[in-house]
Amino acid sequence: MRNMGVSDFPDAFKETREAKGVCPFNDQDDPVAMLLRFKDVRKSAHDYKSFISGAVPGRIVIPSEVNIRDTRQIPFEVDPPEHTEYRALVEDWFKRPFDSTYEAGLESIILSELEKVLKKGSCEAISELSLPIQSRALTLLLNIPLKEAETWISWGTHVFRSEDSNLDADKASILYDYIDAEIDRVIAQPDDSLYSVLLNSEYQGRKMTKEEVKGVLVLTFAGGRDTIINYLTNTMAYLGEHPEAMDQLRNNPALVNTAIEELVRYFSPLTHMGRVVAQEKEVCGHVAKEDTRISLCWASANRDEAVFENPNDVVLDRKMNPHVAFGFGTHKCLGATHARQLMKVFLRVFTQKVGKLTVVNAVENIEDWGEHQRKVGFDRLEIELNPIE
Amino acid sequence: MAKITYITKEGESLVFEASSGSLMELAVKNKVPGIDGDCGGVCSCATCHVHVAPAYYEKLEAPSEIEADMLEFDDNVNEYSRLCCQIPVSDAVDGITVEVAN
């Protein structure tokens, strides 16, 4: 059924996608041609030789981060063949969320946060649920003590952004300084965390450098923060307005498998990701000139009517759902296994413990992409929760 | 009950039996290396790519457009490539052999 109200996330790109397929966006005088159609997005994501990620660090991110960081995020900002070896080094570690002990850890974190707010009866969902759950779950991915999450929670929702600026170098340096200090601490006192595993890993026959280790950690922190927070918060807004979905998920636990894919398609927590053009190439009538940027607009591709039937409806049991919410191709999201497991456990625990969720007040977070304004999540979501009877 | 044989990248044969679900679900349940089934079977991840033994490939229903498009961009594609989340376990596939592609 069609959504209404606060959990409605409109397709911001429909008209331009259908009429032109490409949309220009001027980002800090380094323009971007946003690709909006599913087929173009997938084809260009696959073509890592023409559209590269291994550009100046921060340039493929939109808004560009070239002015606020020099550290290259790994393996994200490296292309094959180097990418292949880096990715192989971390792939197994990032599949740990499949383990039953990891799943149990997530369940315990979510249960504990949910019980706190159920006692109160109401809360602001981002600061009291999404952020603490995201942060505490990250301790599992890093394999470090749970209490470390308190530091990250104290940073607030945006690692790179402050209230008056989309890109805040001072705020970003908090994260970089923290990771530098943690790397030094683990060098002095090795443990069984991701830090130690990386410091002991060999790349091209030599030990990973501190800068490379930092690159993986920055990616892990930055890539999995706003995205997961939006995914969780938006899902709560949806469940609040769709009590029938709560019932379906409660009565049919297997439904979570397709539901998490559909919700991530519908919300597309990361709107797009850039690439730098290695050599001039035409895409969808746009001549992408060398050393300019394109972007792969996952959010638009995920609403493409040429691929998805009723793309603006949330269909929890959608059987065929080739969404690109976790990206596509070589650079597909490294944290996707963690995100999927977190979301599965969240839906299961939430629908078992919460009988009713009411949205009391919502402040939408609208991104500005020039001609297009896209709702990606919320700045505030005040909710009331009633335990299941 | 259908008997399914998976051949891993290391050349090991793993045989399992099932009467429902998909070839991907059976592989994931039994932890067949190289078949992750990240997306749970909605044709979004291509982490269940296999090469079907030629004698059985023809017996399967042809891949849908969505599956074919996914395979177009994956590594190690050949004419017998399938995403095994799209192959249901049934008597029709009893005895099938599939090789893990990636």
CSV table of C-alpha atoms in Angstrom, one decimal:
chain,number,residue,atom,x,y,z
A,1,MET,CA,0.0,0.0,0.0
A,2,ARG,CA,1.1,3.6,-0.5
A,3,ASN,CA,2.7,5.4,2.3
A,4,MET,CA,1.3,8.6,3.8
A,5,GLY,CA,2.7,11.2,6.1
A,6,VAL,CA,5.9,11.2,7.9
A,7,SER,CA,7.2,7.9,6.6
A,8,ASP,CA,6.6,8.9,3.0
A,9,PHE,CA,9.9,9.3,1.2
A,10,PRO,CA,9.1,10.8,-2.2
A,11,ASP,CA,11.1,10.0,-5.4
A,12,ALA,CA,13.0,13.3,-5.7
A,13,PHE,CA,14.4,12.5,-9.1
A,14,LYS,CA,11.5,11.1,-11.1
A,15,GLU,CA,11.0,13.8,-13.7
A,16,THR,CA,14.7,14.3,-14.5
A,17,ARG,CA,15.4,10.6,-14.5
A,18,GLU,CA,12.6,10.0,-17.1
A,19,ALA,CA,13.2,13.1,-19.2
A,20,LYS,CA,17.1,13.3,-19.2
A,21,GLY,CA,18.6,10.6,-17.1
A,22,VAL,CA,21.4,12.9,-16.0
A,23,CYS,CA,21.4,15.9,-13.7
A,24,PRO,CA,24.2,18.5,-13.2
A,25,PHE,CA,25.1,19.5,-9.6
A,26,ASN,CA,27.7,22.0,-8.7
A,27,ASP,CA,29.6,20.9,-5.6
A,28,GLN,CA,32.2,23.4,-4.4
A,29,ASP,CA,33.2,24.3,-8.0
A,30,ASP,CA,33.9,20.6,-8.8
A,31,PRO,CA,30.8,19.8,-10.8
A,32,VAL,CA,29.1,16.4,-10.8
A,33,ALA,CA,26.9,14.8,-13.4
A,34,MET,CA,24.5,12.7,-11.4
A,35,LEU,CA,23.4,9.5,-13.2
A,36,LEU,CA,19.8,8.7,-12.4
A,37,ARG,CA,18.8,5.6,-14.3
A,38,PHE,CA,19.2,2.2,-12.9
A,39,LYS,CA,21.0,0.7,-15.9
A,40,ASP,CA,23.4,3.6,-16.3
A,41,VAL,CA,24.1,3.5,-12.6
A,42,ARG,CA,24.9,-0.2,-12.6
A,43,LYS,CA,26.9,-0.1,-15.8
A,44,SER,CA,29.0,2.8,-14.7
A,45,ALA,CA,29.5,1.3,-11.2
A,46,HIS,CA,30.8,-1.8,-12.9
A,47,ASP,CA,33.2,0.2,-15.1
A,48,TYR,CA,35.9,1.0,-12.5
A,49,LYS,CA,38.4,1.6,-15.3
A,50,SER,CA,36.6,4.5,-16.8
A,51,PHE,CA,35.1,5.8,-13.6
A,52,ILE,CA,37.6,5.6,-10.9
A,53,SER,CA,37.5,5.7,-7.1
A,54,GLY,CA,41.3,6.0,-6.6
A,55,ALA,CA,41.3,9.8,-7.2
A,56,VAL,CA,42.5,12.5,-4.7
A,57,PRO,CA,41.2,11.3,-1.3
A,58,GLY,CA,37.7,12.7,-0.5
A,59,ARG,CA,36.9,13.6,-4.1
A,60,ILE,CA,34.5,10.8,-4.9
A,61,VAL,CA,32.4,11.7,-1.8
A,62,ILE,CA,29.7,14.3,-2.5
A,63,PRO,CA,29.9,16.9,-1.0
A,64,SER,CA,33.6,16.5,-1.7
A,65,GLU,CA,35.9,16.1,1.3
A,66,VAL,CA,39.1,17.1,-0.4
A,67,ASN,CA,39.4,20.1,1.8
A,68,ILE,CA,38.9,18.3,5.1
A,69,ARG,CA,41.0,15.1,4.8
A,70,ASP,CA,44.1,13.7,3.3
A,71,THR,CA,43.7,10.1,4.5
A,72,ARG,CA,42.7,7.7,1.7
A,73,GLN,CA,39.8,5.5,2.8
A,74,ILE,CA,40.7,1.8,2.1
A,75,PRO,CA,39.6,-0.2,0.2
A,76,PHE,CA,36.9,2.4,-0.9
A,77,GLU,CA,39.2,4.9,-2.6
A,78,VAL,CA,41.5,2.4,-4.3
A,79,ASP,CA,40.8,0.6,-7.6
A,80,PRO,CA,41.8,-2.9,-8.8
A,81,PRO,CA,44.3,-4.4,-8.8
A,82,GLU,CA,45.4,-2.8,-5.5
A,83,HIS,CA,41.7,-2.8,-4.3
A,84,THR,CA,41.5,-6.5,-4.8
A,85,GLU,CA,44.3,-7.2,-2.3
A,86,TYR,CA,43.1,-4.7,0.3
A,87,ARG,CA,39.5,-6.0,0.0
A,88,ALA,CA,40.6,-9.6,0.4
A,89,LEU,CA,42.5,-8.6,3.6
A,90,VAL,CA,39.3,-7.3,5.3
A,91,GLU,CA,36.6,-9.4,3.6
A,92,ASP,CA,36.5,-12.2,6.2
A,93,TRP,CA,36.5,-9.9,9.1
A,94,PHE,CA,33.5,-8.0,7.7
A,95,LYS,CA,31.6,-11.3,7.3
A,96,ARG,CA,31.7,-11.9,11.1
A,97,PRO,CA,28.2,-10.6,11.5
A,98,PHE,CA,27.0,-13.9,10.0
A,99,ASP,CA,28.2,-15.7,13.2
A,100,SER,CA,25.6,-16.6,15.8
A,101,THR,CA,27.6,-15.0,18.7
A,102,TYR,CA,27.7,-11.7,16.7
A,103,GLU,CA,23.9,-11.9,16.2
A,104,ALA,CA,23.4,-12.6,19.9
A,105,GLY,CA,25.6,-9.5,20.7
A,106,LEU,CA,23.4,-7.3,18.5
A,107,GLU,CA,20.3,-8.7,20.1
A,108,SER,CA,21.5,-7.9,23.5
A,109,ILE,CA,22.5,-4.3,22.5
A,110,ILE,CA,19.1,-3.6,20.8
A,111,LEU,CA,17.1,-5.2,23.7
A,112,SER,CA,18.9,-3.1,26.3
A,113,GLU,CA,18.4,0.2,24.4
A,114,LEU,CA,14.8,-0.6,23.7
A,115,GLU,CA,14.0,-1.5,27.3
A,116,LYS,CA,15.3,1.8,28.5
A,117,VAL,CA,13.0,3.8,26.2
A,118,LEU,CA,10.0,1.5,26.8
A,119,LYS,CA,10.3,2.3,30.5
A,120,LYS,CA,10.2,6.1,29.7
A,121,GLY,CA,7.4,5.7,27.3
A,122,SER,CA,8.7,8.3,24.9
A,123,CYS,CA,11.9,9.5,23.4
A,124,GLU,CA,13.7,11.3,20.6
A,125,ALA,CA,14.4,8.3,18.3
A,126,ILE,CA,17.8,9.4,16.8
A,127,SER,CA,19.6,10.4,20.0
A,128,GLU,CA,18.1,7.8,22.2
A,129,LEU,CA,17.8,4.8,19.9
A,130,SER,CA,19.4,5.0,16.5
A,131,LEU,CA,22.7,6.6,17.5
A,132,PRO,CA,23.3,4.5,20.6
A,133,ILE,CA,22.4,1.3,18.8
A,134,GLN,CA,24.6,2.2,15.8
A,135,SER,CA,27.5,3.1,18.1
A,136,ARG,CA,27.3,0.1,20.3
A,137,ALA,CA,26.8,-2.3,17.4
A,138,LEU,CA,30.0,-0.8,15.9
A,139,THR,CA,32.0,-2.1,18.9
A,140,LEU,CA,31.0,-5.6,17.7
A,141,LEU,CA,32.3,-4.9,14.2
A,142,LEU,CA,35.6,-3.6,15.7
A,143,ASN,CA,35.6,-6.3,18.4
A,144,ILE,CA,36.3,-3.8,21.2
A,145,PRO,CA,34.7,-3.3,24.6
A,146,LEU,CA,31.1,-2.0,24.6
A,147,LYS,CA,31.9,1.0,26.7
A,148,GLU,CA,34.0,2.5,23.9
A,149,ALA,CA,30.8,3.5,22.3
A,150,GLU,CA,30.2,6.2,24.9
A,151,THR,CA,32.9,8.3,23.3
A,152,TRP,CA,31.3,8.0,19.8
A,153,ILE,CA,27.9,8.7,21.1
A,154,SER,CA,29.2,11.9,22.6
A,155,TRP,CA,30.3,13.1,19.1
A,156,GLY,CA,26.6,13.4,18.0
A,157,THR,CA,25.0,12.2,14.8
A,158,HIS,CA,27.4,13.7,12.2
A,159,VAL,CA,31.1,12.9,12.2
A,160,PHE,CA,31.9,15.4,9.5
A,161,ARG,CA,29.0,17.9,9.8
A,162,SER,CA,28.1,20.5,12.3
A,163,GLU,CA,24.8,22.4,12.5
A,164,ASP,CA,25.9,25.3,10.4
A,165,SER,CA,28.1,23.5,7.9
A,166,ASN,CA,27.9,20.4,5.7
A,167,LEU,CA,31.6,19.9,6.0
A,168,ASP,CA,33.3,20.7,9.2
A,169,ALA,CA,37.1,20.2,9.4
A,170,ASP,CA,37.2,20.6,13.2
A,171,LYS,CA,34.6,17.9,13.7
A,172,ALA,CA,36.3,15.6,11.2
A,173,SER,CA,39.6,16.0,13.1
A,174,ILE,CA,38.0,14.7,16.2
A,175,LEU,CA,37.5,11.3,14.5
A,176,TYR,CA,41.0,11.3,12.9
A,177,ASP,CA,42.8,12.2,16.1
A,178,TYR,CA,40.8,9.6,18.0
A,179,ILE,CA,41.7,6.9,15.4
A,180,ASP,CA,45.4,7.9,15.5
A,181,ALA,CA,45.4,7.6,19.3
A,182,GLU,CA,43.7,4.2,19.2
A,183,ILE,CA,46.2,2.9,16.6
A,184,ASP,CA,49.1,3.9,18.8
A,185,ARG,CA,47.4,2.4,21.9
A,186,VAL,CA,46.9,-0.9,20.1
A,187,ILE,CA,50.5,-0.9,18.8
A,188,ALA,CA,51.6,-0.6,22.4
A,189,GLN,CA,49.2,-3.2,23.7
A,190,PRO,CA,48.0,-5.6,20.9
A,191,ASP,CA,44.5,-7.1,21.3
A,192,ASP,CA,42.1,-9.0,19.1
A,193,SER,CA,40.4,-5.9,17.7
A,194,LEU,CA,40.2,-4.9,14.0
A,195,TYR,CA,43.0,-2.4,14.7
A,196,SER,CA,45.3,-5.3,15.7
A,197,VAL,CA,44.2,-7.5,12.8
A,198,LEU,CA,45.0,-4.7,10.3
A,199,LEU,CA,48.3,-3.8,12.0
A,200,ASN,CA,49.3,-7.5,11.6
A,201,SER,CA,48.1,-7.8,8.0
A,202,GLU,CA,50.4,-7.8,5.1
A,203,TYR,CA,49.8,-5.9,1.9
A,204,GLN,CA,52.1,-6.6,-1.1
A,205,GLY,CA,54.4,-8.5,1.2
A,206,ARG,CA,54.9,-5.9,3.8
A,207,LYS,CA,53.0,-4.8,7.0
A,208,MET,CA,50.1,-2.4,6.5
A,209,THR,CA,51.2,1.1,7.4
A,210,LYS,CA,49.5,3.2,10.1
A,211,GLU,CA,48.1,5.4,7.5
A,212,GLU,CA,46.6,2.4,5.7
A,213,VAL,CA,45.1,1.1,8.9
A,214,LYS,CA,43.7,4.5,9.6
A,215,GLY,CA,42.2,4.5,6.1
A,216,VAL,CA,40.2,1.3,6.8
A,217,LEU,CA,39.1,2.6,10.2
A,218,VAL,CA,38.0,6.0,8.9
A,219,LEU,CA,35.9,4.2,6.3
A,220,THR,CA,34.4,1.9,8.9
A,221,PHE,CA,33.4,4.8,11.2
A,222,ALA,CA,32.2,7.2,8.5
A,223,GLY,CA,30.5,4.8,6.1
A,224,GLY,CA,28.4,3.1,8.8
A,225,ARG,CA,27.3,6.1,10.8
A,226,ASP,CA,24.7,8.4,9.1
A,227,THR,CA,23.6,5.5,6.9
A,228,ILE,CA,22.7,3.1,9.7
A,229,ILE,CA,21.2,5.9,11.7
A,230,ASN,CA,18.9,6.9,8.8
A,231,TYR,CA,18.0,3.3,8.1
A,232,LEU,CA,17.0,2.7,11.7
A,233,THR,CA,15.2,6.0,12.2
A,234,ASN,CA,13.3,5.9,8.9
A,235,THR,CA,12.2,2.3,9.7
A,236,MET,CA,10.8,3.4,13.0
A,237,ALA,CA,8.8,6.2,11.3
A,238,TYR,CA,7.5,3.6,8.8
A,239,LEU,CA,6.5,1.1,11.6
A,240,GLY,CA,4.8,3.9,13.4
A,241,GLU,CA,2.5,4.6,10.5
A,242,HIS,CA,2.1,1.0,9.5
A,243,PRO,CA,0.9,-1.0,12.4
A,244,GLU,CA,-0.1,-3.7,10.0
A,245,ALA,CA,3.5,-4.1,9.0
A,246,MET,CA,4.4,-4.6,12.7
A,247,ASP,CA,1.8,-7.4,12.9
A,248,GLN,CA,3.1,-9.1,9.7
A,249,LEU,CA,6.7,-9.0,10.9
A,250,ARG,CA,5.7,-10.3,14.3
A,251,ASN,CA,3.6,-13.1,12.9
A,252,ASN,CA,5.9,-14.1,10.1
A,253,PRO,CA,9.5,-13.9,11.2
A,254,ALA,CA,10.8,-15.0,7.8
A,255,LEU,CA,9.4,-11.8,6.3
A,256,VAL,CA,12.4,-9.9,7.7
A,257,ASN,CA,14.6,-11.3,5.0
A,258,THR,CA,12.8,-9.5,2.2
A,259,ALA,CA,11.6,-6.6,4.4
A,260,ILE,CA,15.2,-5.4,5.2
A,261,GLU,CA,16.0,-5.3,1.4
A,262,GLU,CA,12.8,-3.5,0.6
A,263,LEU,CA,13.3,-0.9,3.4
A,264,VAL,CA,16.9,-0.2,2.4
A,265,ARG,CA,15.8,0.2,-1.3
A,266,TYR,CA,13.0,2.5,-0.4
A,267,PHE,CA,15.0,4.7,2.1
A,268,SER,CA,18.4,4.4,0.2
A,269,PRO,CA,20.3,5.9,3.1
A,270,LEU,CA,23.2,6.9,0.9
A,271,THR,CA,21.8,9.1,-1.9
A,272,HIS,CA,24.8,8.7,-4.3
A,273,MET,CA,28.5,8.2,-4.6
A,274,GLY,CA,30.9,9.9,-7.0
A,275,ARG,CA,33.5,8.7,-9.4
A,276,VAL,CA,36.2,10.6,-11.3
A,277,VAL,CA,36.3,10.1,-15.1
A,278,ALA,CA,39.6,8.5,-16.1
A,279,GLN,CA,39.0,9.1,-19.8
A,280,GLU,CA,36.3,10.8,-21.7
A,281,LYS,CA,33.2,8.7,-22.1
A,282,GLU,CA,29.6,9.2,-23.1
A,283,VAL,CA,26.9,8.0,-20.6
A,284,CYS,CA,23.2,8.6,-21.3
A,285,GLY,CA,23.9,11.4,-23.8
A,286,HIS,CA,26.3,13.1,-21.3
A,287,VAL,CA,29.9,13.5,-22.4
A,288,ALA,CA,31.8,12.8,-19.2
A,289,LYS,CA,35.1,14.7,-19.7
A,290,GLU,CA,38.3,13.4,-18.3
A,291,ASP,CA,39.0,14.5,-14.7
A,292,THR,CA,35.4,15.6,-14.1
A,293,ARG,CA,33.0,13.8,-11.8
A,294,ILE,CA,29.9,11.7,-12.3
A,295,SER,CA,27.8,10.3,-9.5
A,296,LEU,CA,25.9,7.0,-9.2
A,297,CYS,CA,22.6,8.0,-7.7
A,298,TRP,CA,21.5,4.9,-5.8
A,299,ALA,CA,18.4,6.6,-4.5
A,300,SER,CA,17.1,7.4,-8.0
A,301,ALA,CA,18.1,4.0,-9.5
A,302,ASN,CA,16.1,2.4,-6.7
A,303,ARG,CA,12.9,4.1,-7.8
A,304,ASP,CA,13.4,3.4,-11.5
A,305,GLU,CA,10.0,2.2,-12.9
A,306,ALA,CA,11.8,0.4,-15.7
A,307,VAL,CA,13.0,-2.1,-13.1
A,308,PHE,CA,10.8,-1.9,-10.0
A,309,GLU,CA,7.0,-2.4,-10.1
A,310,ASN,CA,5.3,0.2,-8.0
A,311,PRO,CA,8.7,1.6,-7.0
A,312,ASN,CA,7.2,4.2,-4.5
A,313,ASP,CA,5.4,1.5,-2.5
A,314,VAL,CA,7.0,-0.4,0.4
A,315,VAL,CA,6.3,-4.1,-0.5
A,316,LEU,CA,7.8,-6.0,2.4
A,317,ASP,CA,7.7,-9.3,0.6
A,318,ARG,CA,9.1,-8.0,-2.7
A,319,LYS,CA,10.5,-11.1,-4.3
A,320,MET,CA,12.8,-9.6,-7.0
A,321,ASN,CA,14.5,-6.6,-5.7
A,322,PRO,CA,17.8,-5.9,-7.4
A,323,HIS,CA,18.3,-2.6,-5.5
A,324,VAL,CA,21.6,-0.8,-5.4
A,325,ALA,CA,21.2,0.7,-1.9
A,326,PHE,CA,24.6,-0.9,-0.9
A,327,GLY,CA,26.2,0.2,-4.1
A,328,PHE,CA,27.1,-2.2,-6.9
A,329,GLY,CA,30.2,-3.9,-8.4
A,330,THR,CA,33.8,-3.9,-7.0
A,331,HIS,CA,33.1,-1.2,-4.5
A,332,LYS,CA,29.8,-2.5,-3.1
A,333,CYS,CA,29.4,-1.7,0.6
A,334,LEU,CA,32.0,-3.5,2.8
A,335,GLY,CA,29.7,-3.1,5.9
A,336,ALA,CA,26.6,-4.5,4.2
A,337,THR,CA,26.7,-7.8,6.2
A,338,HIS,CA,26.8,-5.9,9.4
A,339,ALA,CA,24.0,-3.5,8.3
A,340,ARG,CA,21.8,-6.3,7.2
A,341,GLN,CA,22.3,-8.3,10.3
A,342,LEU,CA,21.7,-5.3,12.5
A,343,MET,CA,18.5,-4.5,10.7
A,344,LYS,CA,17.2,-8.1,10.8
A,345,VAL,CA,17.8,-8.3,14.6
A,346,PHE,CA,16.3,-4.8,15.1
A,347,LEU,CA,13.1,-5.6,13.2
A,348,ARG,CA,12.8,-8.9,15.1
A,349,VAL,CA,13.4,-7.4,18.6
A,350,PHE,CA,11.4,-4.3,17.9
A,351,THR,CA,8.3,-6.1,16.8
A,352,GLN,CA,8.5,-8.6,19.6
A,353,LYS,CA,8.8,-5.9,22.3
A,354,VAL,CA,6.9,-2.9,21.0
A,355,GLY,CA,3.1,-3.0,20.6
A,356,LYS,CA,2.6,0.5,19.3
A,357,LEU,CA,4.8,3.3,18.1
A,358,THR,CA,3.3,6.8,17.6
A,359,VAL,CA,5.2,9.6,15.9
A,360,VAL,CA,4.7,12.7,17.9
A,361,ASN,CA,6.9,15.2,16.0
A,362,ALA,CA,9.2,14.9,13.1
A,363,VAL,CA,11.8,17.3,11.6
A,364,GLU,CA,12.8,16.1,8.2
A,365,ASN,CA,16.4,16.1,6.9
A,366,ILE,CA,16.2,17.3,3.3
A,367,GLU,CA,19.3,17.1,1.2
A,368,ASP,CA,19.8,19.8,-1.4
A,369,TRP,CA,21.2,18.5,-4.8
A,370,GLY,CA,20.6,21.7,-6.8
A,371,GLU,CA,17.4,21.2,-8.8
A,372,HIS,CA,16.4,18.3,-6.5
A,373,GLN,CA,15.6,18.2,-2.8
A,374,ARG,CA,15.6,14.7,-1.3
A,375,LYS,CA,14.3,13.6,2.0
A,376,VAL,CA,17.0,11.2,3.4
A,377,GLY,CA,15.9,10.9,7.0
A,378,PHE,CA,15.1,13.1,10.0
A,379,ASP,CA,16.9,15.6,12.2
A,380,ARG,CA,14.5,14.8,15.0
A,381,LEU,CA,11.9,12.1,15.4
A,382,GLU,CA,9.9,12.2,18.7
A,383,ILE,CA,8.1,9.0,19.4
A,384,GLU,CA,5.9,7.3,22.0
A,385,LEU,CA,6.3,3.6,22.5
A,386,ASN,CA,4.0,1.1,24.1
A,387,PRO,CA,5.2,-2.3,25.1
A,388,ILE,CA,3.4,-5.3,23.6
A,389,GLU,CA,0.6,-6.5,25.8
B,1,MET,CA,13.9,-35.0,-1.4
B,2,ALA,CA,16.4,-33.7,-3.9
B,3,LYS,CA,20.1,-34.4,-3.7
B,4,ILE,CA,22.3,-31.3,-4.6
B,5,THR,CA,26.1,-31.4,-5.2
B,6,TYR,CA,28.1,-28.2,-4.7
B,7,ILE,CA,31.7,-28.1,-6.0
B,8,THR,CA,33.8,-25.5,-4.2
B,9,LYS,CA,36.6,-23.4,-5.7
B,10,GLU,CA,39.0,-25.9,-4.0
B,11,GLY,CA,37.4,-28.7,-5.9
B,12,GLU,CA,35.7,-30.3,-2.9
B,13,SER,CA,32.3,-31.9,-3.5
B,14,LEU,CA,29.6,-31.2,-0.9
B,15,VAL,CA,26.4,-33.1,-1.1
B,16,PHE,CA,23.2,-32.1,0.7
B,17,GLU,CA,19.5,-33.0,0.5
B,18,ALA,CA,16.5,-30.8,0.8
B,19,SER,CA,12.8,-30.7,-0.2
B,20,SER,CA,12.1,-27.0,-0.2
B,21,GLY,CA,13.8,-23.6,-0.4
B,22,SER,CA,16.4,-22.6,-3.0
B,23,LEU,CA,19.8,-23.9,-3.9
B,24,MET,CA,21.2,-20.7,-2.3
B,25,GLU,CA,19.4,-21.3,1.0
B,26,LEU,CA,20.6,-24.9,1.2
B,27,ALA,CA,24.2,-23.8,0.5
B,28,VAL,CA,24.1,-21.0,3.1
B,29,LYS,CA,22.5,-23.3,5.7
B,30,ASN,CA,25.4,-25.7,5.2
B,31,LYS,CA,28.0,-23.0,4.9
B,32,VAL,CA,29.2,-23.8,1.4
B,33,PRO,CA,32.3,-21.6,0.9
B,34,GLY,CA,31.7,-18.9,-1.8
B,35,ILE,CA,27.9,-18.9,-1.5
B,36,ASP,CA,27.0,-16.1,0.8
B,37,GLY,CA,23.5,-15.2,-0.2
B,38,ASP,CA,23.9,-11.7,1.3
B,39,CYS,CA,20.6,-10.3,0.0
B,40,GLY,CA,18.5,-13.3,1.2
B,41,GLY,CA,17.5,-14.3,-2.4
B,42,VAL,CA,16.0,-11.1,-3.9
B,43,CYS,CA,18.5,-11.0,-6.7
B,44,SER,CA,20.4,-7.9,-5.5
B,45,CYS,CA,23.9,-9.2,-4.6
B,46,ALA,CA,25.1,-11.9,-6.9
B,47,THR,CA,26.9,-13.7,-4.0
B,48,CYS,CA,25.4,-17.0,-5.0
B,49,HIS,CA,26.7,-17.3,-8.5
B,50,VAL,CA,27.3,-20.9,-9.7
B,51,HIS,CA,28.0,-22.7,-12.9
B,52,VAL,CA,25.4,-25.4,-13.5
B,53,ALA,CA,26.4,-28.8,-14.9
B,54,PRO,CA,25.5,-28.5,-18.6
B,55,ALA,CA,23.2,-31.6,-18.5
B,56,TYR,CA,21.1,-29.9,-15.9
B,57,TYR,CA,21.3,-26.3,-17.2
B,58,GLU,CA,18.8,-27.0,-20.0
B,59,LYS,CA,16.3,-28.6,-17.6
B,60,LEU,CA,16.0,-25.4,-15.6
B,61,GLU,CA,13.7,-22.5,-16.4
B,62,ALA,CA,15.5,-19.8,-18.2
B,63,PRO,CA,16.8,-16.9,-16.0
B,64,SER,CA,14.6,-13.9,-15.6
B,65,GLU,CA,15.7,-10.6,-17.1
B,66,ILE,CA,16.7,-9.3,-13.7
B,67,GLU,CA,18.8,-12.3,-13.0
B,68,ALA,CA,20.4,-12.2,-16.5
B,69,ASP,CA,21.2,-8.5,-15.9
B,70,MET,CA,22.8,-9.2,-12.6
B,71,LEU,CA,25.0,-11.9,-14.2
B,72,GLU,CA,26.0,-9.6,-17.0
B,73,PHE,CA,28.2,-7.7,-14.6
B,74,ASP,CA,29.5,-10.5,-12.4
B,75,ASP,CA,33.0,-12.1,-12.6
B,76,ASN,CA,33.6,-15.5,-14.1
B,77,VAL,CA,30.4,-15.6,-16.1
B,78,ASN,CA,29.9,-18.4,-18.6
B,79,GLU,CA,27.0,-19.9,-20.5
B,80,TYR,CA,26.0,-22.0,-17.6
B,81,SER,CA,26.0,-19.3,-15.0
B,82,ARG,CA,23.1,-18.9,-12.6
B,83,LEU,CA,22.3,-17.2,-9.4
B,84,CYS,CA,21.3,-20.2,-7.3
B,85,CYS,CA,18.9,-18.2,-5.2
B,86,GLN,CA,16.7,-18.4,-8.3
B,87,ILE,CA,16.8,-22.2,-8.5
B,88,PRO,CA,14.1,-23.8,-6.3
B,89,VAL,CA,14.8,-27.2,-4.8
B,90,SER,CA,12.4,-29.7,-6.3
B,91,ASP,CA,12.4,-33.2,-7.7
B,92,ALA,CA,13.3,-31.6,-11.1
B,93,VAL,CA,16.8,-30.7,-9.8
B,94,ASP,CA,17.4,-34.0,-8.0
B,95,GLY,CA,21.0,-35.0,-8.7
B,96,ILE,CA,22.1,-31.6,-10.0
B,97,THR,CA,25.7,-30.5,-9.7
B,98,VAL,CA,26.7,-26.8,-9.4
B,99,GLU,CA,30.2,-25.3,-9.2
B,100,VAL,CA,30.8,-22.2,-7.1
B,101,ALA,CA,31.8,-19.4,-9.5
B,102,ASN,CA,33.6,-16.9,-7.2
